[in-house]
Amino acid sequence: MSGSDVAPDDEHVCSAKGCRQAAAHAVIWRNPKLHTPERRKVWLACDQHRQSLADFLALRGFLIEVVEVAELTDADG
């Protein structure tokens, strides 16, 4: 990882454990046993971790969608 790939403190950072890369993707999910249907939780992901985070959530039936960070709305969070 080069220094330019590390997210500055004011940027979106990948949610993968130990990763400090800038996030380009938003993995949107909810646990239907805990969250109401309108609730949308977000994990941020760099290019490297996008698929593994989405797969982890999909396996549990929690994944809603994956979008670019710029597409996040006030409903996500």
mmCIF file of C-alpha atoms in Angstrom:
data_model
loop_
_atom_site.group_PDB
_atom_site.id
_atom_site.type_symbol
_atom_site.label_atom_id
_atom_site.label_comp_id
_atom_site.label_asym_id
_atom_site.label_seq_id
_atom_site.Cartn_x
_atom_site.Cartn_y
_atom_site.Cartn_z
ATOM 1 C CA MET A 1 0.000 0.000 0.000
ATOM 2 C CA SER A 2 1.457 3.337 -0.991
ATOM 3 C CA GLY A 3 1.103 6.453 1.114
ATOM 4 C CA SER A 4 -1.333 7.924 -1.405
ATOM 5 C CA ASP A 5 -3.732 4.997 -0.813
ATOM 6 C CA VAL A 6 -3.985 5.697 2.912
ATOM 7 C CA ALA A 7 -7.040 7.778 3.742
ATOM 8 C CA PRO A 8 -6.439 11.118 5.449
ATOM 9 C CA ASP A 9 -8.246 11.546 8.761
ATOM 10 C CA ASP A 10 -11.059 13.536 7.113
ATOM 11 C CA GLU A 11 -11.743 10.940 4.375
ATOM 12 C CA HIS A 12 -13.815 7.761 4.340
ATOM 13 C CA VAL A 13 -11.748 4.796 5.570
ATOM 14 C CA CYS A 14 -12.285 1.129 4.749
ATOM 15 C CA SER A 15 -14.123 -0.806 7.484
ATOM 16 C CA ALA A 16 -12.046 -3.985 7.051
ATOM 17 C CA LYS A 17 -10.041 -4.827 10.160
ATOM 18 C CA GLY A 18 -6.646 -3.109 10.100
ATOM 19 C CA CYS A 19 -7.200 -1.424 6.733
ATOM 20 C CA ARG A 20 -6.535 2.305 6.474
ATOM 21 C CA GLN A 21 -7.133 2.681 2.733
ATOM 22 C CA ALA A 22 -9.560 5.230 1.339
ATOM 23 C CA ALA A 23 -13.022 3.744 0.837
ATOM 24 C CA ALA A 24 -14.591 3.902 -2.614
ATOM 25 C CA HIS A 25 -17.581 1.638 -1.926
ATOM 26 C CA ALA A 26 -20.420 1.515 0.587
ATOM 27 C CA VAL A 27 -21.651 -1.951 1.559
ATOM 28 C CA ILE A 28 -25.206 -1.393 2.775
ATOM 29 C CA TRP A 29 -26.828 -3.953 5.050
ATOM 30 C CA ARG A 30 -29.264 -4.665 7.865
ATOM 31 C CA ASN A 31 -29.815 -7.507 10.276
ATOM 32 C CA PRO A 32 -33.547 -8.224 9.910
ATOM 33 C CA LYS A 33 -33.699 -9.669 13.433
ATOM 34 C CA LEU A 34 -32.453 -6.369 14.909
ATOM 35 C CA HIS A 35 -33.236 -3.586 12.438
ATOM 36 C CA THR A 36 -36.477 -2.260 10.996
ATOM 37 C CA PRO A 37 -36.896 -2.572 7.188
ATOM 38 C CA GLU A 38 -36.050 1.092 6.620
ATOM 39 C CA ARG A 39 -32.782 0.891 8.588
ATOM 40 C CA ARG A 40 -29.642 0.846 6.407
ATOM 41 C CA LYS A 41 -26.280 0.203 8.062
ATOM 42 C CA VAL A 42 -23.064 0.943 6.140
ATOM 43 C CA TRP A 43 -19.617 -0.567 6.028
ATOM 44 C CA LEU A 44 -17.140 1.333 3.883
ATOM 45 C CA ALA A 45 -14.799 -0.639 1.633
ATOM 46 C CA CYS A 46 -11.696 -0.042 -0.434
ATOM 47 C CA ASP A 47 -11.393 -1.829 -3.782
ATOM 48 C CA GLN A 48 -9.459 -4.689 -2.157
ATOM 49 C CA HIS A 49 -12.063 -5.436 0.547
ATOM 50 C CA ARG A 50 -15.307 -4.658 -1.311
ATOM 51 C CA GLN A 51 -16.043 -8.258 -2.267
ATOM 52 C CA SER A 52 -15.012 -9.897 1.020
ATOM 53 C CA LEU A 53 -17.155 -7.528 3.112
ATOM 54 C CA ALA A 54 -20.136 -7.968 0.766
ATOM 55 C CA ASP A 55 -19.701 -11.761 0.763
ATOM 56 C CA PHE A 56 -19.564 -11.854 4.578
ATOM 57 C CA LEU A 57 -22.872 -9.991 4.827
ATOM 58 C CA ALA A 58 -24.534 -11.842 1.935
ATOM 59 C CA LEU A 59 -23.753 -15.203 3.530
ATOM 60 C CA ARG A 60 -25.763 -14.109 6.572
ATOM 61 C CA GLY A 61 -28.625 -12.647 4.528
ATOM 62 C CA PHE A 62 -27.801 -9.083 5.629
ATOM 63 C CA LEU A 63 -26.572 -7.517 2.365
ATOM 64 C CA ILE A 64 -28.855 -4.966 0.714
ATOM 65 C CA GLU A 65 -26.581 -3.473 -1.949
ATOM 66 C CA VAL A 66 -23.115 -2.112 -2.728
ATOM 67 C CA VAL A 67 -22.853 1.438 -4.073
ATOM 68 C CA GLU A 68 -20.143 4.017 -4.559
ATOM 69 C CA VAL A 69 -19.453 6.186 -1.476
ATOM 70 C CA ALA A 70 -20.635 9.251 -3.416
ATOM 71 C CA GLU A 71 -24.092 7.625 -3.752
ATOM 72 C CA LEU A 72 -24.742 7.433 0.017
ATOM 73 C CA THR A 73 -27.819 9.294 1.208
ATOM 74 C CA ASP A 74 -29.050 10.578 4.552
ATOM 75 C CA ALA A 75 -31.006 7.294 4.910
ATOM 76 C CA ASP A 76 -27.716 5.363 5.081
ATOM 77 C CA GLY A 77 -25.891 5.187 8.358
#
